Amino acid sequence: MSFTTRPELKGTFGMVASTHWIASAVGMKLLEAGGMAGDAAVGMAFVLNVVEPHLNGPLGDMPALVWPAGDEAPTVLCGQGSAPAGATIAHYRSEGLEIVPGSGLLATVVPGAFDALMLILRDHGRLRLRDVLEPAIHYARSGHPMLPQVSREIAGLAAIFRDEWPTSAPVWLPGGAVPEAGELFANSALAAFWERLLSEAEAAVGGREAEIEAARLAFHEGFVAEAIDRFMAEACVLDATGERRKGVLTGADMAAWRATSEVPISADTHGATVWKCGPWTQGPVLLQALRILETDALGDLDPTGDVFVHLAAEALKLAFADREAYYGDPAYSDIPLETLLSPDYARKRRALISEDASHVQRPGSIVGVEALAAAFLDRAGRATVKDTGIGTGEPTMAHLTNQNRDTVHVDVIDQWGNAVSATPSGGWLKSNPVIPELGVPLNSRAQMFWLDEGLPTSLAPGRRPRTTLSPSMARLGDGTRLAFGTPGGDQQDQWQFAFLLRLLHHGLNLQEAIDAPLFHTAHLQASFFPRGTRPGHLLIEPAAGEETIGRLRARGHAVEVSAPWAAGRLTAASRRPDGLLKAAATPRLMQAYAIGR
């Protein structure tokens, strides 16, 4: 595999990559201004809130991995907010629900992304809040070129905004009309929100850190929390079930939550160490899949051939079955992570992979928690709730009929070796109505909870939903630091798995590994409303070739051939021990870019 759409960038000063060229340009600007990787990542995330509002927003969520230059391993920043105090199974059941809706006020958890960004800026940056926020304020106030995907998204929801979510109409339908692709689009209410936040922060005495702490306070206990509390107290809005319901998030929930840092989980494989966030994300899936195929001679296989794709897909099916059975917030449940990542368990799982595609869910049996696997099998494929089209979960690229949306991602490495990999998401324009004083909607991450008792993913106050957001970092055999990730809901760790295998086993460079034909399976139980499954499903890009596709069908895979360049939005950045920096970004959707020198 040698064909690439773009060069792998190389330099020694700094590398940034994101899912939108404007965000990447802003990140490079901040590095040029003397900023560190943390400064650039925060500025890029704020810009992505503006230019990709169908994919993320300021009231969303964000896990991140941050790797300071002098440290042996990265740190996890948890920007995944928890369920409100009023979010009980009993209350949701009393509302006539069997699963949590994909949109609407009951789908909301505490917004977590902002506070996580503030921790990155405070602890892993050197610039002032104004430096990293002003570019985003500029694009919100003065406008940015409307992406065709955003225009189409708004057009499809225009009637909902006008008739059911009237606070959204002034923002997304300026002058009552759908904004045209390519034309300037502004969000003055969002700009005013950030300008007030900045003004209150700069009124604090004590310099840079005092400003950041004042901004955190304004968000979680000041005017932002107050605006959310007022809105939630009165609003009763249409959700994805077709019913109108009130929410339970309050200002007290906002005040009680802050972002935290924690130790990542890791796996060593073929000379590399790979780090992920904990089982409150789907991150361990990647590590499990790596373990399952650890003894296979993958380097001897064609990286686009049917044997490679088959093994990868089957390993992922097994890892995702374990995700559904066992993952959740470790602060509230005993997650058997040591067993799940052990070589002995991986060998048992590898023995289940045959020459033919699996069409059944096969969670592993773990002593002491066998009931969790049985509970998963009992609910697998549950999809009994009507879909109104206004909130079927995270807007991912999983369906060919709707492949123009997902989430966003940022990778940065600076000249000193500091690195950030972050996946902001949630609070997109179809998740909830706009809060008028803030110009943006709340998130819908609570849809990842189940309304069944006794599960690691059971809805409970204070518990984090098991998110699909999954940034990654690795140290390669030669000591190279690698930050990588992709948007895409349940597909995130699937596309990252293919990328990493081709990097480790086939000698591809970053751009080649990103450009190689991608694939994923929807065999797993979806994390998003209405939580369905597609047994045996395998989507693959046509560039894999007719021979590979035909052989996969012969193995029993329910193959779905995508449109060309239709899967994945991977980005990556790396730094060798000698200081050589590299970066790459996907050509898919023609808007992600890497920049560096």
Coordinates of C-alpha atoms in Angstrom, one line a residue:
M1 CA 0.0 0.0 0.0
S2 CA 1.8 3.2 -1.2
F3 CA -1.0 5.4 -2.6
T4 CA -1.8 8.4 -0.5
T5 CA -4.0 11.5 -1.2
R6 CA -1.6 13.8 0.7
P7 CA 2.0 13.8 2.0
E8 CA 2.8 12.8 5.5
L9 CA 3.8 16.2 7.0
K10 CA 7.2 16.4 8.6
G11 CA 9.0 19.1 10.6
T12 CA 10.5 20.1 13.9
F13 CA 8.4 23.0 15.3
G14 CA 4.9 21.7 15.8
M15 CA 2.1 19.6 14.3
V16 CA -1.7 20.0 14.6
A17 CA -4.5 18.0 13.0
S18 CA -8.2 18.3 13.3
T19 CA -11.5 17.7 11.5
H20 CA -11.7 21.2 10.1
W21 CA -9.1 23.3 8.4
I22 CA -9.9 26.5 10.3
A23 CA -9.5 24.8 13.6
S24 CA -6.1 23.4 12.5
A25 CA -5.0 26.8 11.3
V26 CA -5.9 28.3 14.7
G27 CA -4.0 25.6 16.5
M28 CA -0.9 26.4 14.4
K29 CA -1.4 30.1 15.1
L30 CA -1.3 29.4 18.8
L31 CA 1.9 27.3 18.6
E32 CA 3.4 30.2 16.6
A33 CA 2.4 32.6 19.4
G34 CA 4.5 30.6 21.8
G35 CA 1.8 28.3 23.0
M36 CA 2.2 24.6 24.0
A37 CA 0.2 21.7 22.7
G38 CA -2.4 22.2 25.4
D39 CA -3.0 25.8 24.4
A40 CA -3.4 24.8 20.7
A41 CA -5.8 21.9 21.5
V42 CA -8.0 24.2 23.6
G43 CA -8.2 26.9 21.0
M44 CA -8.9 24.3 18.3
A45 CA -11.7 22.8 20.4
F46 CA -13.4 26.1 20.8
V47 CA -13.2 26.8 17.1
L48 CA -14.7 23.4 16.3
N49 CA -17.7 24.3 18.5
V50 CA -18.3 27.1 16.0
V51 CA -17.5 25.7 12.6
E52 CA -18.9 22.2 13.1
P53 CA -22.1 22.9 15.3
H54 CA -23.8 19.7 13.9
L55 CA -21.0 17.7 15.5
N56 CA -20.2 19.3 18.9
G57 CA -20.9 22.3 21.1
P58 CA -19.8 24.1 24.3
L59 CA -22.3 22.1 26.4
G60 CA -21.1 18.8 25.2
D61 CA -18.5 16.3 26.5
M62 CA -14.9 15.4 25.9
P63 CA -12.3 12.9 27.0
A64 CA -8.7 13.8 26.4
L65 CA -5.2 12.3 26.7
V66 CA -2.5 14.7 27.6
W67 CA 1.2 13.7 27.5
P68 CA 3.6 16.2 29.0
A69 CA 7.1 16.1 27.5
G70 CA 8.9 14.8 30.6
D71 CA 6.4 12.1 31.6
E72 CA 6.6 8.4 30.9
A73 CA 2.9 8.1 30.2
P74 CA -0.1 10.3 29.4
T75 CA -2.8 11.5 31.7
V76 CA -6.6 11.2 31.1
L77 CA -8.7 14.3 31.4
C78 CA -12.4 13.3 32.0
G79 CA -14.8 15.9 30.5
Q80 CA -17.7 13.4 30.6
G81 CA -20.4 14.9 32.8
S82 CA -22.4 12.7 35.0
A83 CA -26.2 12.0 35.3
P84 CA -28.2 14.6 37.2
A85 CA -29.5 13.9 40.7
G86 CA -33.0 13.5 39.3
A87 CA -32.0 11.0 36.6
T88 CA -33.3 7.8 38.2
I89 CA -34.7 4.8 36.5
A90 CA -37.9 5.1 38.4
H91 CA -38.5 8.7 37.1
Y92 CA -37.7 7.8 33.5
R93 CA -39.9 4.7 33.7
S94 CA -42.7 6.9 35.0
E95 CA -42.4 9.0 31.9
G96 CA -43.3 5.9 29.9
L97 CA -39.8 5.2 28.6
E98 CA -38.1 1.8 28.0
I99 CA -34.8 3.3 26.8
V100 CA -33.4 6.8 27.1
P101 CA -34.4 9.0 24.1
G102 CA -31.7 10.0 21.6
S103 CA -32.6 13.7 22.0
G104 CA -34.5 16.0 24.3
L105 CA -34.1 17.1 27.9
L106 CA -34.0 13.7 29.5
A107 CA -31.1 12.7 27.4
T108 CA -28.9 15.4 29.0
V109 CA -26.1 15.0 31.5
V110 CA -23.9 17.7 33.1
P111 CA -21.9 19.5 30.3
G112 CA -18.3 18.4 30.8
A113 CA -16.2 19.5 27.9
F114 CA -15.6 23.1 29.0
D115 CA -14.2 22.3 32.4
A116 CA -11.9 19.7 30.9
L117 CA -10.6 22.2 28.4
M118 CA -10.0 24.6 31.3
L119 CA -7.9 22.0 33.1
I120 CA -5.8 21.4 30.0
L121 CA -5.3 25.1 29.6
R122 CA -4.4 25.6 33.3
D123 CA -2.1 22.6 33.8
H124 CA -0.7 22.0 30.3
G125 CA -0.6 25.4 28.7
R126 CA 0.9 28.8 29.1
L127 CA -1.3 31.2 27.1
R128 CA -4.1 33.3 28.6
L129 CA -7.8 32.4 28.3
R130 CA -8.3 35.4 25.9
D131 CA -5.6 34.0 23.6
V132 CA -7.3 30.7 23.1
L133 CA -10.9 31.9 23.1
E134 CA -10.6 35.0 20.8
P135 CA -10.3 33.0 17.5
A136 CA -13.6 31.2 18.3
I137 CA -15.3 34.4 19.3
H138 CA -14.2 36.0 16.0
Y139 CA -15.8 33.2 13.9
A140 CA -18.9 33.1 16.0
R141 CA -19.4 36.9 15.8
S142 CA -18.1 37.7 12.2
G143 CA -19.1 34.4 10.6
H144 CA -17.5 31.4 9.0
P145 CA -18.2 29.6 5.7
M146 CA -21.2 27.3 6.2
L147 CA -20.3 23.7 5.5
P148 CA -22.6 22.0 3.0
Q149 CA -23.2 19.2 5.6
V150 CA -24.4 21.8 8.2
S151 CA -26.7 23.4 5.7
R152 CA -28.3 20.1 4.8
E153 CA -28.6 19.2 8.5
I154 CA -30.4 22.4 9.3
A155 CA -32.7 22.0 6.2
G156 CA -33.7 18.6 7.4
L157 CA -34.6 19.9 10.9
A158 CA -36.1 23.3 9.9
A159 CA -39.7 22.2 10.6
I160 CA -38.7 20.9 14.0
F161 CA -36.9 24.2 14.9
R162 CA -39.9 26.3 13.8
D163 CA -42.7 24.2 15.3
E164 CA -41.2 22.3 18.3
W165 CA -37.9 23.9 19.3
P166 CA -38.6 27.6 18.7
T167 CA -35.5 28.7 20.6
S168 CA -33.3 27.0 18.0
A169 CA -34.9 28.8 15.0
P170 CA -33.3 32.2 15.6
V171 CA -29.8 30.6 15.7
W172 CA -30.0 28.0 13.0
L173 CA -32.6 29.7 10.7
P174 CA -31.4 33.4 10.6
G175 CA -34.1 35.5 9.0
G176 CA -36.3 32.4 8.9
A177 CA -34.3 30.7 6.2
V178 CA -31.9 27.8 6.0
P179 CA -28.3 29.2 5.7
E180 CA -26.7 28.4 2.3
A181 CA -23.6 26.3 1.9
G182 CA -20.5 28.4 1.5
E183 CA -22.1 31.6 2.9
L184 CA -21.0 33.3 6.1
F185 CA -22.8 32.0 9.1
A186 CA -22.6 33.7 12.5
N187 CA -23.9 32.8 16.0
S188 CA -24.0 36.1 17.8
A189 CA -25.6 34.6 20.9
L190 CA -22.6 32.2 21.3
A191 CA -20.2 35.0 20.8
A192 CA -21.9 37.0 23.5
F193 CA -21.8 34.0 25.8
W194 CA -18.1 33.6 25.4
E195 CA -17.4 37.4 25.6
R196 CA -19.3 37.5 29.0
L197 CA -17.3 34.5 30.2
L198 CA -14.1 36.1 29.2
S199 CA -15.1 39.4 30.8
E200 CA -15.9 37.8 34.1
A201 CA -12.7 35.7 34.0
E202 CA -10.5 38.8 33.4
A203 CA -12.1 40.6 36.3
A204 CA -10.5 38.1 38.6
V205 CA -7.3 39.2 40.5
G206 CA -4.3 37.0 40.4
G207 CA -3.2 36.4 36.8
R208 CA -3.6 33.6 34.4
E209 CA -4.7 30.8 36.7
A210 CA -7.1 33.0 38.5
E211 CA -8.8 33.9 35.2
I212 CA -9.2 30.2 34.3
E213 CA -10.6 29.4 37.8
A214 CA -13.0 32.3 37.5
A215 CA -14.2 31.0 34.1
R216 CA -14.8 27.6 35.6
L217 CA -16.8 29.1 38.4
A218 CA -18.9 31.2 35.9
F219 CA -19.7 28.1 33.9
H220 CA -20.6 25.8 36.7
E221 CA -22.0 28.1 39.4
G222 CA -22.4 31.5 37.7
F223 CA -24.4 32.8 34.7
V224 CA -24.0 29.7 32.5
A225 CA -25.4 27.4 35.1
E226 CA -28.1 29.9 35.9
A227 CA -29.2 30.1 32.3
I228 CA -29.4 26.3 32.0
D229 CA -31.3 26.1 35.3
R230 CA -33.9 28.6 34.1
F231 CA -34.3 26.9 30.8
M232 CA -34.7 23.5 32.3
A233 CA -37.2 24.7 34.9
E234 CA -39.7 25.8 32.2
A235 CA -39.0 23.8 29.0
C236 CA -41.0 20.8 27.9
V237 CA -39.9 19.7 24.5
L238 CA -40.2 17.0 21.8
D239 CA -37.7 14.2 22.0
A240 CA -36.8 11.3 19.8
T241 CA -39.7 9.2 20.9
G242 CA -42.2 11.8 19.5
E243 CA -43.3 12.9 23.0
R244 CA -42.8 16.2 24.9
R245 CA -41.0 15.9 28.2
K246 CA -39.3 18.0 30.9
G247 CA -35.8 17.4 31.9
V248 CA -34.1 16.9 35.3
L249 CA -30.8 18.8 35.0
T250 CA -30.5 21.7 37.5
G251 CA -28.0 24.4 38.5
A252 CA -27.2 22.3 41.6
D253 CA -26.1 19.4 39.3
M254 CA -23.8 21.9 37.4
A255 CA -22.3 23.2 40.7
A256 CA -21.6 19.7 42.0
W257 CA -19.5 18.5 39.1
R258 CA -16.0 19.3 37.9
A259 CA -13.7 17.6 35.4
T260 CA -11.1 15.2 36.8
S261 CA -7.8 13.6 35.8
E262 CA -7.0 9.9 36.1
V263 CA -4.5 7.3 35.1
P264 CA -5.1 5.8 31.6
I265 CA -5.2 2.1 30.9
S266 CA -2.7 0.5 28.5
A267 CA -1.6 -2.6 26.6
D268 CA 1.8 -3.5 25.3
T269 CA 1.8 -5.1 21.8
H270 CA 4.5 -5.7 19.3
G271 CA 7.0 -3.3 20.9
A272 CA 4.4 -0.5 21.3
T273 CA 2.5 0.7 24.3
V274 CA -1.1 1.9 23.6
W275 CA -3.0 4.1 26.1
K276 CA -6.7 4.6 26.3
C277 CA -9.2 6.2 28.7
G278 CA -10.9 3.9 31.1
P279 CA -14.1 1.7 30.8
W280 CA -16.4 4.7 31.2
T281 CA -15.4 5.0 27.5
Q282 CA -15.3 2.3 24.9
G283 CA -11.5 2.7 24.8
P284 CA -10.6 -0.7 26.2
V285 CA -12.2 -2.2 23.1
L286 CA -9.1 -1.3 21.1
L287 CA -6.8 -2.8 23.7
Q288 CA -8.9 -6.0 23.9
A289 CA -8.9 -6.4 20.1
L290 CA -5.1 -5.9 20.0
R291 CA -4.7 -8.6 22.7
I292 CA -7.0 -11.0 20.8
L293 CA -4.9 -10.9 17.6
E294 CA -1.5 -10.5 19.4
T295 CA -0.3 -14.0 18.4
D296 CA -1.4 -13.7 14.7
A297 CA 1.2 -13.0 12.1
L298 CA -0.6 -9.9 10.8
G299 CA 2.4 -8.6 9.0
D300 CA 2.3 -11.5 6.6
L301 CA -1.2 -10.6 5.5
D302 CA -2.3 -8.2 2.8
P303 CA -3.5 -5.1 4.9
T304 CA -6.5 -4.7 2.6
G305 CA -7.1 -8.4 2.0
D306 CA -10.0 -10.5 3.2
V307 CA -8.1 -12.5 5.9
F308 CA -6.8 -9.3 7.5
V309 CA -10.3 -7.6 7.4
H310 CA -12.0 -10.8 8.6
L311 CA -9.7 -11.2 11.6
A312 CA -10.0 -7.6 12.6
A313 CA -13.7 -7.5 12.3
E314 CA -14.2 -10.7 14.3
A315 CA -11.9 -9.6 17.1
L316 CA -13.8 -6.3 17.3
K317 CA -17.1 -8.2 17.5
L318 CA -15.8 -10.1 20.5
A319 CA -14.4 -7.0 22.2
F320 CA -17.6 -5.0 21.6
A321 CA -19.7 -7.8 23.1
D322 CA -17.6 -7.5 26.3
R323 CA -18.1 -3.7 26.1
E324 CA -21.8 -4.1 26.3
A325 CA -21.7 -6.7 29.1
Y326 CA -19.0 -5.3 31.3
Y327 CA -18.0 -1.7 30.7
G328 CA -19.3 1.3 32.7
D329 CA -18.3 3.9 35.3
P330 CA -15.7 2.2 37.6
A331 CA -16.6 4.6 40.3
Y332 CA -20.0 2.9 40.6
S333 CA -19.3 -0.7 39.4
D334 CA -16.6 -3.2 39.7
I335 CA -15.4 -3.5 36.1
P336 CA -13.4 -6.8 35.5
L337 CA -10.8 -4.9 33.4
E338 CA -7.8 -6.9 34.6
T339 CA -9.4 -10.0 33.3
L340 CA -10.7 -8.5 30.1
L341 CA -7.1 -7.3 29.2
S342 CA -5.3 -10.4 30.3
P343 CA -3.4 -12.6 27.8
D344 CA -5.2 -15.7 29.1
Y345 CA -8.6 -14.2 28.4
A346 CA -7.5 -13.0 25.0
R347 CA -6.4 -16.5 24.0
K348 CA -9.8 -17.9 24.9
R349 CA -11.5 -15.2 22.9
R350 CA -9.1 -15.8 19.9
A351 CA -10.2 -19.4 19.9
L352 CA -13.7 -18.4 19.0
I353 CA -12.7 -16.8 15.7
S354 CA -13.2 -19.3 12.8
E355 CA -12.9 -18.9 9.0
D356 CA -16.5 -17.8 8.9
A357 CA -18.2 -14.6 10.0
S358 CA -20.0 -14.7 13.3
H359 CA -23.7 -13.6 13.4
V360 CA -24.3 -13.9 17.1
Q361 CA -23.3 -11.9 20.2
R362 CA -20.6 -13.6 22.2
P363 CA -19.6 -11.9 25.5
G364 CA -17.0 -13.7 27.5
S365 CA -17.9 -15.6 30.7
I366 CA -16.1 -14.1 33.7
V367 CA -16.4 -15.7 37.1
G368 CA -18.5 -13.7 39.5
V369 CA -20.2 -11.5 36.9
E370 CA -21.8 -14.1 34.6
A371 CA -25.1 -12.4 35.1
L372 CA -23.9 -9.3 33.2
A373 CA -23.3 -11.3 30.1
A374 CA -26.7 -13.0 30.4
A375 CA -28.3 -9.5 30.9
F376 CA -26.6 -8.2 27.7
L377 CA -27.8 -11.2 25.6
D378 CA -31.3 -10.6 27.0
R379 CA -31.4 -7.0 25.8
A380 CA -29.3 -7.3 22.6
G381 CA -30.9 -5.8 19.6
R382 CA -33.6 -4.0 21.6
A383 CA -35.0 -1.3 19.3
T384 CA -38.6 -0.8 20.1
V385 CA -39.0 2.9 20.2
K386 CA -40.3 5.1 17.4
D387 CA -37.6 7.2 15.6
T388 CA -38.7 10.8 14.9
G389 CA -35.4 11.6 13.1
I390 CA -34.5 14.4 15.5
G391 CA -32.2 12.5 17.8
T392 CA -31.0 9.1 16.8
G393 CA -27.9 9.4 18.8
E394 CA -24.5 10.7 17.9
P395 CA -24.5 11.8 14.2
T396 CA -22.0 9.2 12.9
M397 CA -20.9 8.0 9.5
A398 CA -22.3 4.5 10.3
H399 CA -25.1 4.7 7.7
L400 CA -24.6 5.4 4.1
T401 CA -27.8 7.3 3.8
N402 CA -26.4 9.7 6.4
Q403 CA -22.7 9.7 6.2
N404 CA -22.0 13.4 6.3
R405 CA -21.9 13.8 10.1
D406 CA -20.1 12.5 13.1
T407 CA -18.1 14.2 16.0
V408 CA -14.8 16.0 16.0
H409 CA -11.2 15.3 16.9
V410 CA -7.9 17.1 17.7
D411 CA -4.3 15.9 17.8
V412 CA -1.4 18.2 18.6
I413 CA 2.3 17.7 19.3
D414 CA 4.6 20.7 20.0
Q415 CA 8.4 21.1 19.5
W416 CA 9.1 20.0 23.2
G417 CA 7.2 16.8 22.8
N418 CA 4.0 17.7 24.7
A419 CA 1.0 16.0 23.1
V420 CA -2.8 16.1 23.3
S421 CA -5.4 13.8 21.7
A422 CA -9.0 15.0 22.4
T423 CA -12.4 14.1 21.1
P424 CA -15.0 16.8 21.8
S425 CA -18.6 16.0 21.1
G426 CA -22.2 16.4 22.2
G427 CA -24.4 19.4 22.3
W428 CA -24.8 19.3 18.5
L429 CA -27.7 21.1 16.9
K430 CA -30.1 18.1 16.7
S431 CA -29.5 17.0 20.3
N432 CA -31.7 19.6 22.0
P433 CA -33.2 23.1 21.7
V434 CA -30.9 26.1 22.0
I435 CA -30.7 27.8 25.4
P436 CA -31.4 31.4 24.3
E437 CA -28.8 33.2 26.5
L438 CA -26.1 30.8 25.4
G439 CA -26.8 30.3 21.7
V440 CA -26.2 26.5 21.9
P441 CA -28.0 23.3 22.9
L442 CA -27.4 20.8 25.7
N443 CA -25.9 17.4 25.1
S444 CA -27.7 14.0 24.8
R445 CA -25.1 11.6 26.2
A446 CA -27.5 10.1 28.7
Q447 CA -28.9 7.9 25.9
M448 CA -26.1 5.5 26.6
F449 CA -27.6 4.5 29.9
W450 CA -30.0 1.6 30.2
L451 CA -33.2 1.7 32.2
D452 CA -32.6 -1.8 33.6
E453 CA -31.3 -2.2 37.1
G454 CA -28.0 -3.8 38.1
L455 CA -25.9 -3.1 35.1
P456 CA -22.6 -1.1 34.9
T457 CA -24.5 1.1 32.5
S458 CA -27.7 1.5 34.5
L459 CA -29.0 5.0 34.8
A460 CA -28.1 6.4 38.2
P461 CA -27.5 9.9 39.6
G462 CA -23.8 10.9 39.5
R463 CA -22.8 8.1 37.2
R464 CA -20.9 8.7 33.9
P465 CA -22.5 7.3 30.8
R466 CA -20.3 4.9 29.0
T467 CA -19.3 7.1 26.1
T468 CA -18.1 6.1 22.7
L469 CA -15.6 9.0 22.6
S470 CA -12.2 7.5 22.5
P471 CA -8.9 9.4 21.9
S472 CA -5.7 7.4 21.8
M473 CA -1.9 7.6 22.4
A474 CA 0.9 5.2 21.9
R475 CA 4.7 4.9 22.3
L476 CA 6.1 3.0 19.3
G477 CA 9.0 0.6 19.4
D478 CA 11.6 3.3 18.5
G479 CA 10.2 5.7 21.2
T480 CA 8.0 7.7 18.9
R481 CA 5.1 9.4 20.7
L482 CA 1.9 9.1 18.7
A483 CA -1.5 10.9 19.2
F484 CA -4.4 9.7 17.1
G485 CA -8.2 9.4 17.0
T486 CA -11.3 9.8 14.9
P487 CA -14.9 10.8 15.3
G488 CA -17.6 8.2 14.6
G489 CA -19.5 6.8 17.6
D490 CA -19.2 3.1 17.8
Q491 CA -16.9 3.1 14.8
Q492 CA -14.1 5.2 16.5
D493 CA -12.1 2.3 17.9
Q494 CA -12.8 0.2 14.8
W495 CA -11.2 2.7 12.4
Q496 CA -8.4 3.3 14.9
F497 CA -7.8 -0.5 15.1
A498 CA -7.3 -0.8 11.4
F499 CA -5.1 2.3 11.4
L500 CA -2.9 1.1 14.2
L501 CA -2.5 -2.5 12.9
R502 CA -1.4 -1.2 9.5
L503 CA 1.1 1.2 11.2
L504 CA 2.5 -1.5 13.5
H505 CA 2.5 -4.5 11.2
H506 CA 2.8 -3.2 7.7
G507 CA 5.2 -0.3 7.9
L508 CA 2.8 2.3 6.5
N509 CA 3.3 5.9 7.4
L510 CA 0.6 8.0 9.1
Q511 CA -1.0 9.2 5.8
E512 CA -0.9 5.8 4.2
A513 CA -2.4 4.1 7.2
I514 CA -5.2 6.7 7.2
D515 CA -5.9 6.5 3.5
A516 CA -6.0 2.7 3.3
P517 CA -9.5 1.3 2.8
L518 CA -11.5 1.3 6.1
F519 CA -14.2 -1.0 7.3
H520 CA -16.4 -1.4 10.4
T521 CA -19.1 -3.6 11.7
A522 CA -22.6 -2.7 13.0
H523 CA -22.9 -6.3 14.4
L524 CA -22.4 -4.8 17.9
Q525 CA -25.3 -3.3 20.0
A526 CA -25.4 0.4 19.1
S527 CA -24.6 2.9 21.8
F528 CA -27.2 5.3 20.5
F529 CA -30.9 5.4 20.3
P530 CA -32.7 3.1 19.4
R531 CA -29.8 0.7 20.4
G532 CA -30.2 -1.8 17.5
T533 CA -27.9 -4.4 16.1
R534 CA -27.1 -5.7 12.6
P535 CA -25.9 -9.3 12.9
G536 CA -23.0 -10.1 10.7
H537 CA -22.8 -6.6 9.2
L538 CA -19.6 -5.4 7.7
L539 CA -19.2 -2.1 5.9
I540 CA -16.1 -1.7 3.7
E541 CA -14.9 1.0 1.3
P542 CA -14.8 0.0 -2.4
A543 CA -11.1 0.7 -2.6
A544 CA -10.6 -2.7 -0.9
G545 CA -11.2 -4.2 -4.2
E546 CA -13.8 -6.6 -5.7
E547 CA -11.8 -9.7 -4.9
T548 CA -11.5 -8.8 -1.2
I549 CA -15.2 -7.9 -1.0
G550 CA -16.2 -11.1 -2.7
R551 CA -14.2 -13.3 -0.4
L552 CA -15.6 -11.5 2.6
R553 CA -19.1 -12.3 1.4
A554 CA -18.0 -15.9 0.9
R555 CA -17.0 -16.0 4.5
G556 CA -20.6 -15.1 5.5
H557 CA -20.2 -11.4 6.2
A558 CA -23.2 -9.3 5.4
V559 CA -21.1 -6.9 3.4
E560 CA -22.2 -3.3 2.7
V561 CA -20.0 -1.5 0.2
S562 CA -19.8 2.2 1.0
A563 CA -19.5 5.1 -1.3
P564 CA -15.8 5.9 -2.1
W565 CA -14.0 7.5 0.8
A566 CA -17.0 7.3 3.1
A567 CA -15.6 5.7 6.3
G568 CA -13.6 7.4 9.1
R569 CA -12.1 10.8 9.8
L570 CA -8.8 9.8 11.3
T571 CA -6.1 12.3 12.3
A572 CA -2.7 11.7 13.8
A573 CA 0.5 13.4 15.0
S574 CA 3.8 12.0 16.2
R575 CA 7.2 12.9 17.5
R576 CA 10.4 10.8 17.3
P577 CA 12.9 10.9 20.1
D578 CA 15.3 12.9 17.8
G579 CA 12.6 15.7 17.5
L580 CA 11.2 14.8 14.0
L581 CA 7.5 15.6 14.0
K582 CA 4.9 14.1 11.6
A583 CA 1.2 14.5 11.1
A584 CA -1.6 13.4 8.8
A585 CA -5.4 13.8 8.3
T586 CA -8.1 12.0 6.4
P587 CA -9.2 13.2 3.0
R588 CA -12.7 11.9 3.7
L589 CA -15.3 14.7 3.7
M590 CA -12.6 17.0 2.4
Q591 CA -12.3 19.2 5.5
A592 CA -9.9 17.6 7.9
Y593 CA -6.3 19.0 7.7
A594 CA -3.0 18.6 9.3
I595 CA -0.6 21.6 9.5
G596 CA 2.9 21.7 10.7
R597 CA 6.5 22.8 10.1

